XYZ file of C-alpha atoms in Angstrom:
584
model
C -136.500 304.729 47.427
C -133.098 302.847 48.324
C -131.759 303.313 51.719
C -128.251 304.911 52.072
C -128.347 306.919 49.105
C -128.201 311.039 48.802
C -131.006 312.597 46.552
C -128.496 313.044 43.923
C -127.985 309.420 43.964
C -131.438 308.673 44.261
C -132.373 310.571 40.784
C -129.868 309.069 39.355
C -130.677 305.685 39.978
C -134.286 306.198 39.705
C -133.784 307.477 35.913
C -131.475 304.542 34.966
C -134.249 301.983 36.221
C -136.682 304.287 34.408
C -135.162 305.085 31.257
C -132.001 303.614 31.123
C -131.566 304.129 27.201
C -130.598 308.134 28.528
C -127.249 306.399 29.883
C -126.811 304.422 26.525
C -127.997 300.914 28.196
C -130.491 298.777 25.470
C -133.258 297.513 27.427
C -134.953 296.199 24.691
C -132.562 293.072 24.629
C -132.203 290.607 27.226
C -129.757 291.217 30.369
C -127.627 288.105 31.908
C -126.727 287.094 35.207
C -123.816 284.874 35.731
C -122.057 282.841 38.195
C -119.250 280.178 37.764
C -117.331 278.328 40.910
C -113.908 276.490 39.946
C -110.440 276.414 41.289
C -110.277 279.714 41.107
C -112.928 281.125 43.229
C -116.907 282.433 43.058
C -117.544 284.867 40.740
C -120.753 286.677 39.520
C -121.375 289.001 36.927
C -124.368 291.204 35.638
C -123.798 291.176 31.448
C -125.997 294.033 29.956
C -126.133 295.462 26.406
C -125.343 299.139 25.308
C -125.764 301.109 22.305
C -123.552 304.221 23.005
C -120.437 303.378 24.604
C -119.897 307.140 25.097
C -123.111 307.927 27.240
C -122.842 305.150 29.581
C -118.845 306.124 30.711
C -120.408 310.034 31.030
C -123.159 307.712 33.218
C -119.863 306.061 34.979
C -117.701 309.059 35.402
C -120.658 311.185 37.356
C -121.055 307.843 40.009
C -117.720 308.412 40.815
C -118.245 312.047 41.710
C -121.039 311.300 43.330
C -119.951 308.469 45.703
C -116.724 310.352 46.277
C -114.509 306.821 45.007
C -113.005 308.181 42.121
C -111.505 305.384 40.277
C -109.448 305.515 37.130
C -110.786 304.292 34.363
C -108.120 302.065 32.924
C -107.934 300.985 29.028
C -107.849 297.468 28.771
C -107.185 295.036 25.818
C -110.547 295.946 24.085
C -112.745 297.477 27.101
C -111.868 299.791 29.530
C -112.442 298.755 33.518
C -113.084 301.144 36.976
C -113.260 299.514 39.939
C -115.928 301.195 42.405
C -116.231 300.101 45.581
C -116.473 296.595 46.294
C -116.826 295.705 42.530
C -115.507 296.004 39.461
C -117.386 297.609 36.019
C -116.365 297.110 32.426
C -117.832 297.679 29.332
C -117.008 297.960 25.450
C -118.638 299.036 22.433
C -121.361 296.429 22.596
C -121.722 294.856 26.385
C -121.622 296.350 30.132
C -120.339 294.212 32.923
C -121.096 294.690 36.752
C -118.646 291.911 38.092
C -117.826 290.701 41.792
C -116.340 287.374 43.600
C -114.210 286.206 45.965
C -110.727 283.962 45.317
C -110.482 280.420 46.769
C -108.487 280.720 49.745
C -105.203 279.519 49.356
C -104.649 275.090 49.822
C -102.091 275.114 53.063
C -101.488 272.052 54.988
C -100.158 273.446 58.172
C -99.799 269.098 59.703
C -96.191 268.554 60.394
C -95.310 264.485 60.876
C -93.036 263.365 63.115
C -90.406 262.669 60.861
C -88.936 265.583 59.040
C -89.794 265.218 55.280
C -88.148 267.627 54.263
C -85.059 267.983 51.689
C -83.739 271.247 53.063
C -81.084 271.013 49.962
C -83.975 271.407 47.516
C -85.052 275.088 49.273
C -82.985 278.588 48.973
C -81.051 279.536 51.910
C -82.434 282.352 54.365
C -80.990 285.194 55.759
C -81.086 284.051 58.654
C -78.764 282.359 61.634
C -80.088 279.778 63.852
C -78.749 279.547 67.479
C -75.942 277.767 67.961
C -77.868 275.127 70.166
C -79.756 274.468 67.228
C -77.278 273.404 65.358
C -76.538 270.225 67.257
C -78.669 267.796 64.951
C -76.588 265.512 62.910
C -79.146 264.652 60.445
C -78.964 269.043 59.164
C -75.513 269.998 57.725
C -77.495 272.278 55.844
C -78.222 274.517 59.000
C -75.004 274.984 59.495
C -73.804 276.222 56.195
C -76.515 278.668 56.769
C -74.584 280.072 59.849
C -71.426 280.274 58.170
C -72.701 282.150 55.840
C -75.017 285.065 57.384
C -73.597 288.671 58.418
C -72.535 289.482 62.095
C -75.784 292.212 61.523
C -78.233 289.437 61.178
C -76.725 287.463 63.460
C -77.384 289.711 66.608
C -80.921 290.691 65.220
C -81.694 286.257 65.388
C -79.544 286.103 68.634
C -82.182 288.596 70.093
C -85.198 286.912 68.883
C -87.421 285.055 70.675
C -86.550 281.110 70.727
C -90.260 280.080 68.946
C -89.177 282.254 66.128
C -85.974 280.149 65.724
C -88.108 277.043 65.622
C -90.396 278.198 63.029
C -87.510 279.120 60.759
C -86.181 275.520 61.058
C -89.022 273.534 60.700
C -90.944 275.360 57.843
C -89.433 276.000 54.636
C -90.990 278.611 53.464
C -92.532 282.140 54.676
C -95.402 281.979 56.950
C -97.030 285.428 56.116
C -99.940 284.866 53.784
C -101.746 288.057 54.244
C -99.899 290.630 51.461
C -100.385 289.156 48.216
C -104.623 288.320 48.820
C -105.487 291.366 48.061
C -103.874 291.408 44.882
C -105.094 287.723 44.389
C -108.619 288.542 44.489
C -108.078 291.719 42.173
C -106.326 289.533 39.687
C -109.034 287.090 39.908
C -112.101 288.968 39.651
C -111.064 291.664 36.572
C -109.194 288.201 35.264
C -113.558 287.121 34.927
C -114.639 290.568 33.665
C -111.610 290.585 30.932
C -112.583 286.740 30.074
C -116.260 287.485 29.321
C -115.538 291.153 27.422
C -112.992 289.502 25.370
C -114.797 285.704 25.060
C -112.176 283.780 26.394
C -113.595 280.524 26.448
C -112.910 277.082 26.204
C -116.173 275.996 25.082
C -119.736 278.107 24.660
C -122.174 277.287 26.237
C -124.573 277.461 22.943
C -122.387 274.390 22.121
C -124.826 272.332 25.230
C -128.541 271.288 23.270
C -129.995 270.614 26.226
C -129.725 274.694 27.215
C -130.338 275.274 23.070
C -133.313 273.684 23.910
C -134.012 275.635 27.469
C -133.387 278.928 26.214
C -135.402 278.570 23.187
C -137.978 278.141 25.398
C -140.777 281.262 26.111
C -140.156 283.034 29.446
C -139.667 286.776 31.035
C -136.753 285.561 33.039
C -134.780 282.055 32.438
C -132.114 280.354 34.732
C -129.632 277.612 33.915
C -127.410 276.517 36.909
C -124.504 273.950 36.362
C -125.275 271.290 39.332
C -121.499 270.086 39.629
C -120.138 274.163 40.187
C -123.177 275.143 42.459
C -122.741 271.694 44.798
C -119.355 272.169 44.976
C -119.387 276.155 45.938
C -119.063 275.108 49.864
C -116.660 272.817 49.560
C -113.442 275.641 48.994
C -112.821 276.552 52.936
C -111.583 273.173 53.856
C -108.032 273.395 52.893
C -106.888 274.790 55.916
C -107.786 271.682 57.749
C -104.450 269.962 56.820
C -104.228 266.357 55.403
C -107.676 265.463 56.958
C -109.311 268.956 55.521
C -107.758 267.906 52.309
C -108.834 264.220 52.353
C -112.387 265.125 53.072
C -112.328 267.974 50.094
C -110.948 265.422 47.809
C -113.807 262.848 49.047
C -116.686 265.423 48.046
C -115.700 266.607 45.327
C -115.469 262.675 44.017
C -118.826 262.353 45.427
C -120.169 265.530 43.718
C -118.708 264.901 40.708
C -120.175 261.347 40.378
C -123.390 262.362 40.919
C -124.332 266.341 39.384
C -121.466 265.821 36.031
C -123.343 266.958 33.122
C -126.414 267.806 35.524
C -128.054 270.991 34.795
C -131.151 272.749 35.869
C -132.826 274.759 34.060
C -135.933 277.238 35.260
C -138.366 279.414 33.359
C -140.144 282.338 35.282
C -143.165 283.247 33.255
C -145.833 286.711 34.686
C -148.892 285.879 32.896
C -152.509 287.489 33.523
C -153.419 286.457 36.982
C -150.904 284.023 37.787
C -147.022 283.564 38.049
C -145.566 280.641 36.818
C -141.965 278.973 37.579
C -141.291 275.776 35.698
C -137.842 273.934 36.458
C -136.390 271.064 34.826
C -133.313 268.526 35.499
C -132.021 268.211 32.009
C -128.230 266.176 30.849
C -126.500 262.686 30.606
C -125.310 262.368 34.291
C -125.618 259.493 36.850
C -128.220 261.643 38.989
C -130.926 262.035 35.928
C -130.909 258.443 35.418
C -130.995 257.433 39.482
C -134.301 259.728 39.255
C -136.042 258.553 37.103
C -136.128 255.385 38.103
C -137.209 256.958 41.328
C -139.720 258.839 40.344
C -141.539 255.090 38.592
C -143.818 255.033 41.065
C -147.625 254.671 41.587
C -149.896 256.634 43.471
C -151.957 254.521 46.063
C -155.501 255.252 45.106
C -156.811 253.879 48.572
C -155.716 257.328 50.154
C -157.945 259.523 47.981
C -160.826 257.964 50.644
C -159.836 259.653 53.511
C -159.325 263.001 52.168
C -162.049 265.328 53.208
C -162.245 267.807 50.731
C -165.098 270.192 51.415
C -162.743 272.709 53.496
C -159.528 271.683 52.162
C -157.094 273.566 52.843
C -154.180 272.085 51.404
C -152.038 268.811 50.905
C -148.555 267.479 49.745
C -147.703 264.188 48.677
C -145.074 263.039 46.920
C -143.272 259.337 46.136
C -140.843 257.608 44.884
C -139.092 253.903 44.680
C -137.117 253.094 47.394
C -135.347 250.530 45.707
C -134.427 252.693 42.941
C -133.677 255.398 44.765
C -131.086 253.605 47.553
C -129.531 251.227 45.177
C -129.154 254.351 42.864
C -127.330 256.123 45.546
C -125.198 253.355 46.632
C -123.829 253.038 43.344
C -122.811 256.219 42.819
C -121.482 256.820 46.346
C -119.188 253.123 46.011
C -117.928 254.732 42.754
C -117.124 257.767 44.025
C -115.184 255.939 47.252
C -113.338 253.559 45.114
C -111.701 256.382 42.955
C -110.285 257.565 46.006
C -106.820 255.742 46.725
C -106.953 256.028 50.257
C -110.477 254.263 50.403
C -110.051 251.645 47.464
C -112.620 249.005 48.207
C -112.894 249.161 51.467
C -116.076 251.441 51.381
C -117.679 247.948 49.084
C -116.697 245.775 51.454
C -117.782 247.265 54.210
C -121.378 247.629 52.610
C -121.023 243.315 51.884
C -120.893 243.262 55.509
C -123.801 245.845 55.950
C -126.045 243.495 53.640
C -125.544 240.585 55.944
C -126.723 242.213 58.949
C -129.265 244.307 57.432
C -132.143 242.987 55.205
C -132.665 245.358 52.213
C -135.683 243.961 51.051
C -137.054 243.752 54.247
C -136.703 247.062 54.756
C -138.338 248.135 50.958
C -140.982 246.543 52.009
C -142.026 248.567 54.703
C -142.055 251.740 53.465
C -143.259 252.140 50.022
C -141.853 255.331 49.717
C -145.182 257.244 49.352
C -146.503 259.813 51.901
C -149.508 262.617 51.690
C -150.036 265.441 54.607
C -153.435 266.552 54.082
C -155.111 270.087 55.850
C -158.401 269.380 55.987
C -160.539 272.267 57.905
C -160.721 273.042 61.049
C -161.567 271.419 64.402
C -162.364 271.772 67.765
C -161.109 270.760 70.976
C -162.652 271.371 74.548
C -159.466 271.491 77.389
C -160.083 271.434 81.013
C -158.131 274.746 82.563
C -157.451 275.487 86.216
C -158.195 278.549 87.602
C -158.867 280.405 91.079
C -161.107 282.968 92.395
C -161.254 285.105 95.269
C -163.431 285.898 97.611
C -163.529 289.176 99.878
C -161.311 287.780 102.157
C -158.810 286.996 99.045
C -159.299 283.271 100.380
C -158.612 281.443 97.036
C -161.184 278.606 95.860
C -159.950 276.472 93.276
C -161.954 276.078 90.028
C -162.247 273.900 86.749
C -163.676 274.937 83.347
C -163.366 274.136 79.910
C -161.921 275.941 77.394
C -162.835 275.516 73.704
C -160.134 275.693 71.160
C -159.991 275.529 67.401
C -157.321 273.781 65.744
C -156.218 273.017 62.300
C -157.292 269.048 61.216
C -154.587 267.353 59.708
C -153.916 263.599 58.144
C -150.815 261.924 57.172
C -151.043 258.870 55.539
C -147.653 256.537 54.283
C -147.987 253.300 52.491
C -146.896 249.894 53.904
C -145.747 246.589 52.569
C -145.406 244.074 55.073
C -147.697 244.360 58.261
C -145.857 241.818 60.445
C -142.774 244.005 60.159
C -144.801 247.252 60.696
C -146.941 246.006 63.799
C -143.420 245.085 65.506
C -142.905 248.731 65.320
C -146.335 249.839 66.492
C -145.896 247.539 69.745
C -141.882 248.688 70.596
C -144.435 252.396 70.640
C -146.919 250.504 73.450
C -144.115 249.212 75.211
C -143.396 253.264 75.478
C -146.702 254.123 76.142
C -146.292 256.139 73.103
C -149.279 254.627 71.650
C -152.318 252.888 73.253
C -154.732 250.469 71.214
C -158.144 251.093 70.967
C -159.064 247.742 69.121
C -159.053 248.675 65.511
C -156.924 251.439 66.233
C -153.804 253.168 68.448
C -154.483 256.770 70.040
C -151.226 258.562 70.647
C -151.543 261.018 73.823
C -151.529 264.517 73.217
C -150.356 267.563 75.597
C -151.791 270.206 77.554
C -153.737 271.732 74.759
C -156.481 269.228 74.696
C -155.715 267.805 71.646
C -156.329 263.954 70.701
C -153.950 262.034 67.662
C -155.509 258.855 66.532
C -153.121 255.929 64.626
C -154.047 253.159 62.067
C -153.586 250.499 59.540
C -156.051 249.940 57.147
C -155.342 248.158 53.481
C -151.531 249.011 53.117
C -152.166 252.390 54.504
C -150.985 254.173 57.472
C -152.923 256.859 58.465
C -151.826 259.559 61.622
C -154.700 262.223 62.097
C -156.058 264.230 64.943
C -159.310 263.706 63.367
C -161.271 260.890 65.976
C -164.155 261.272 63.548
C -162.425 259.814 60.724
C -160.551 256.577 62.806
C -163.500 255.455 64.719
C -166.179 255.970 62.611
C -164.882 256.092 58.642
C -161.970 254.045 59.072
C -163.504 251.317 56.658
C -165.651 253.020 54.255
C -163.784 256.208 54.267
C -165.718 260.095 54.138
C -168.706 260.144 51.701
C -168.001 259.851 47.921
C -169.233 263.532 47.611
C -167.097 264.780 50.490
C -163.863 263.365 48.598
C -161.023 265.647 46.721
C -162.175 266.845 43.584
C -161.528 265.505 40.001
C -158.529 268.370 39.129
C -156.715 266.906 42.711
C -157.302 264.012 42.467
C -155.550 263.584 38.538
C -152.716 265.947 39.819
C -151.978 263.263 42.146
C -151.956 260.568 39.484
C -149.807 261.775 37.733
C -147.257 263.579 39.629
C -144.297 262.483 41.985
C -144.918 265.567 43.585
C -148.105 267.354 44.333
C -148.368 270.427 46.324
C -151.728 272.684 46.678
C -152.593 275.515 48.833
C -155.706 277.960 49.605
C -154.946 280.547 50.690
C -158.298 282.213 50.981
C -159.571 278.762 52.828
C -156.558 279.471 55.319
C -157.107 282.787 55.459
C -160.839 282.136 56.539
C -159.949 278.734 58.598
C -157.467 280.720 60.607
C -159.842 283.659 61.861
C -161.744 280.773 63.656
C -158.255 279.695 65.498
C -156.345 281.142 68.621
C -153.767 282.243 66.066
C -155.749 284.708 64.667
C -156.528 286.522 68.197
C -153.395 286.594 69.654
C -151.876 287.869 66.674
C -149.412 285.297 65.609
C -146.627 285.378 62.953
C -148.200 283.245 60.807
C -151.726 285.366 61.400
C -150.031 288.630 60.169
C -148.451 286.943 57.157
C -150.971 285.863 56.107
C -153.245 288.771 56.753
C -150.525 290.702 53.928
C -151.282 288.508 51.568
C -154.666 287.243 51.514
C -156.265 290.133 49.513
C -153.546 289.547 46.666
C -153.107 285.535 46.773
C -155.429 283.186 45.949
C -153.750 279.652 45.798
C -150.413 278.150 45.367
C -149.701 274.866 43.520
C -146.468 272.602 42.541
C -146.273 269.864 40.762
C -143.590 267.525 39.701
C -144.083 265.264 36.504
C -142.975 261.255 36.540
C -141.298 261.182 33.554
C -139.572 264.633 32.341
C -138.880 265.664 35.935
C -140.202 269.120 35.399
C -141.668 271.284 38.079
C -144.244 273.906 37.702
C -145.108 276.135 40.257
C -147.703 278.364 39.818
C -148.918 281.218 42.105
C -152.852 281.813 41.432
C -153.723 285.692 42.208
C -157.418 287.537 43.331
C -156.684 289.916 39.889
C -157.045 287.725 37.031
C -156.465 290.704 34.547
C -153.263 292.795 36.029
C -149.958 291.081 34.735
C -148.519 289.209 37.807
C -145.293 291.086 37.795
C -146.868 293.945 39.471
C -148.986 292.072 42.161
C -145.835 290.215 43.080
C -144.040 292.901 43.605
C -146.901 294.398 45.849
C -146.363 290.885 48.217
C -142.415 291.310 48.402
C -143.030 294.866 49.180
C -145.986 293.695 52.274
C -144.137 291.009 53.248
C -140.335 290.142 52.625
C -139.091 293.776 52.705
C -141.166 294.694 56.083
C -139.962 291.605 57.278
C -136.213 291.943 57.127
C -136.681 295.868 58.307
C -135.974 297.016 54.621
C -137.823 300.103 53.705
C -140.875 299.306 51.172
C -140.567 300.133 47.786
């Protein structure tokens, strides 16, 4: 049950999730969540369809009674409209409408230059007289056919004001009190959205777009299309109180964002099959940032890395990689573009990166990194620390004494390809001259802390590899682990050919972590985990080179309940407890 609600309200609600067709709502036809960020402000809506007008105001109507905020239901041009509460509902013959949002916040520049700008003859006159001392500026006639003119009442009411009060009258020309008409801006604004999609007001549909013909056309239980340019840009509406400078730097992201998400658009498919739950996502358009991808995204996986993986108790790995090249030069283009629509940059922003390319040597530095790095979780490990302690005898004389203390920890490996070794050695001896890392011949060992843990550094073939796994460095540095030992066939060709490869066992976590100190002293992680591990049985991502489509799928123990409902179970164990909410 929800919190806060009476049992009246409870019923209520419980029947319209339950059968909603008893308060005239279809729910055999699809319901739409919106959300569109302009000039304007943020607004969302919830768009559902109805096949008796009549039942769901009766529905309306007995909410207002019941939450004791009994709004008038106004008729509108075609649909009527009740606000209730903090949001506003409207509905026609055909469509329902839950809407909510917040106005942009009014542009003022409250930066005054030294020099007075303005033409006082171009403003209306104010009630108002200024003090006589005031009116011993040459450069303001104006002021002082404001005196003449003002009644002897106002005159004592400005006489007895304080004299900051006179200055603000002088030097702005216009009110300074913001604060009555927002209220009636944001009312405006928001049933201004619910009257625009009731009524269809728009400049173009978004049916008129292919590329979301094509995405919605597309199987799924739930689908999601976000406009990249409107959701980058949703933080950027608070800065015009900043002045000149807030305005400058609004003016300079919003060139930036529009050079790089126009005609971006992400699209995502959430699918509940038997056993699993799948959420596929997709960068789909014609803008600067699809094309600056892809050329990222070119790049090969470095089969020497598949070696060192251990995969008998795997317990997960990411990698992912991309063209550095591509992916800077990409960026610097757009950014320079951006920058040199701006007048107050003009080409100084190019310039400044000519200068940049003299000191710095780009291809010196895309040859270092190749832009390709894999974190690998490969079982479990243990470590022996040495622990002080004292005892006592019967005189409670203490007596000093040293044991060891075995701990289990999980084994991890990072590996990172490498282009030019020269360059990279230069860095691995500035981390000697630290003492940050200490050669061992072949390889570096990196000192650990107090928990008795050892981390072990090394190149090898264009491949850096950072492990706490001694075994592996000393012994397998060369040959890598056994052929047999190595990932399997499935990870191994997810790696291939994705950009982006993500896998995780859960139940190999779930069993690696009873052996761990996390486990006993009940950490965060332990208990999470402990929620879940009867429900989920692995979680993978993947990213594809070409089509930059994502698919993440969530594996589950039941392979023949629909995933919807074991989902639900894991927000209810975990997210809800979590954040204090009462479960479901």
């Amino acid at each position: 049950m929800v919190k806060g609600l009476d049992s009246l309200q409870q019923e209520e609600y419980y029947n319209l999730l339950t059968n909603p067709e008893t308060y005239g709502i279809n729910s055999k036809q699809s319901i739409h969540l919106l959300g569109r960020n302009n000039g304007e402000g943020s607004f969302y809506a919830l768009m559902f369809p109805l096949f008796n007008a009549s039942l769901f105001e009766e529905f309306v109507a007995r909410q207002a009674i019941i939450t004791d905020q009994p709004g008038e239901i106004m008729e509108m041009e075609g649909y009527k409209l009740v606000q209730m509460g903090g949001y506003y509902l409207g509905w026609n013959e055909t469509i329902g409408v839950i809407a909510d949002g917040e106005a942009a916040a009014p542009q003022y520049d409250f930066t005054f230059p030294e020099e007075n700008p303005y033409d006082y003859e171009e403003y209306p006159t104010y009630d108002e007289e200024v003090p006589t001392e005031e009116i011993a500026v040459e450069e303001a006639p104006v002021i002082e056919e404001v005196v003449e003119e003002v009644a002897p009442v106002e005159e004592e009411m400005i006489i007895e004001a304080p004299v900051e009060e006179e200055d603000i009258v002088i030097e702005a020309p216009y009110p300074m009190d913001y604060t009555e008409e927002e209220p009636y801006t944001e009312t405006e604004a928001v049933t201004g959205w619910v009257d625009e999609l009731l009524n269809r007001y728009f400049d173009q549909s978004l049916t008129s777009n292919p590329d979301y013909l094509a995405a919605a056309a597309k199987p799924a239980d739930a689908h999601l299309w976000v406009d990249y340019r409107q959701f980058m840009s949703m933080g950027q509406g608070g800065m015009g109180g900043f002045g000149a400078q807030g305005m400058a730097a609004l003016g300079g992201a919003n060139q930036l964002i529009d050079q790089m998400y126009k005609d971006v658009f992400l699209t995502m498919t959430l699918n509940f099959n038997q056993g699993a739950l799948e959420l596929q996502s997709q960068m789909v358009g014609s803008g600067k940032m699809i094309e600056v991808m892809k050329n990222a995204y070119d790049a090969k996986f470095n089969k020497k890395m598949w070696k060192y993986v251990d995969g008998r108790e795997l317990l997960g790995y990411y990698s992912v990689r991309f063209d550095v090249e591509d992916l800077v030069e990409g960026f610097k283009e757009i950014f320079l573009s951006a920058m040199a629509d701006m007048p107050m940059f003009g080409n100084s922003f190019s310039k400044v990166t000519d200068v940049l390319g003299i000191i710095i040597d780009e291809d010196a530095l895309y040859d270092l990194f190749k832009g390709d790095i894999m974190v690998a979780m490969t079982g479990v490990r243990q470590s022996e620390t040495p622990v002080t302690s004292y005892e006592y005898d019967e005189n409670f004389n203490p007596s000093q004494v040293e044991k060891i203390v075995k701990k289990q920890f999980p084994e991890f490996l990072v590996m990172t390809s490498y282009g030019n070794e020269e360059n990279m050695m230069k860095l691995i001896r500035l981390a000697e001259s630290f003492n940050v890392a200490i050669s061992m011949g072949s390889y570096y060992q990196i000192p650990g802390g107090t928990d008795g843990q050892e981390y072990f550094l090394a190149l090898k073939d264009g491949v850096l590899l950072f492990t706490n796994d001694g075994a592996l460095i000393q012994e397998d540095l060369d040959s890598g682990v056994a052929a047999s030992s190595r990932l399997g066939k499935m990870h191994r060709k997810n790696l291939r050919k994705n950009v982006q490869s993500m896998f995780w066992d859960v139940q190999a976590t779930w069993n690696a972590l009873q052996q761990t100190d996390a486990a006993a002293t009940g950490g965060e992680m332990a208990e999470a985990m402990e929620k879940v591990q009867d429900k989920l049985d692995s979680i993978s991502m993947l990213t594809s080179r070409k089509s930059l489509r994502t698919s993440l799928t969530l594996d589950l123990m039941d392979k023949e309940s629909n995933a919807l409902e074991q989902v639900l179970y894991l927000i209810n164990q975990v997210v809800l407890e979590a954040a204090g909410l009462k479960r479901i």
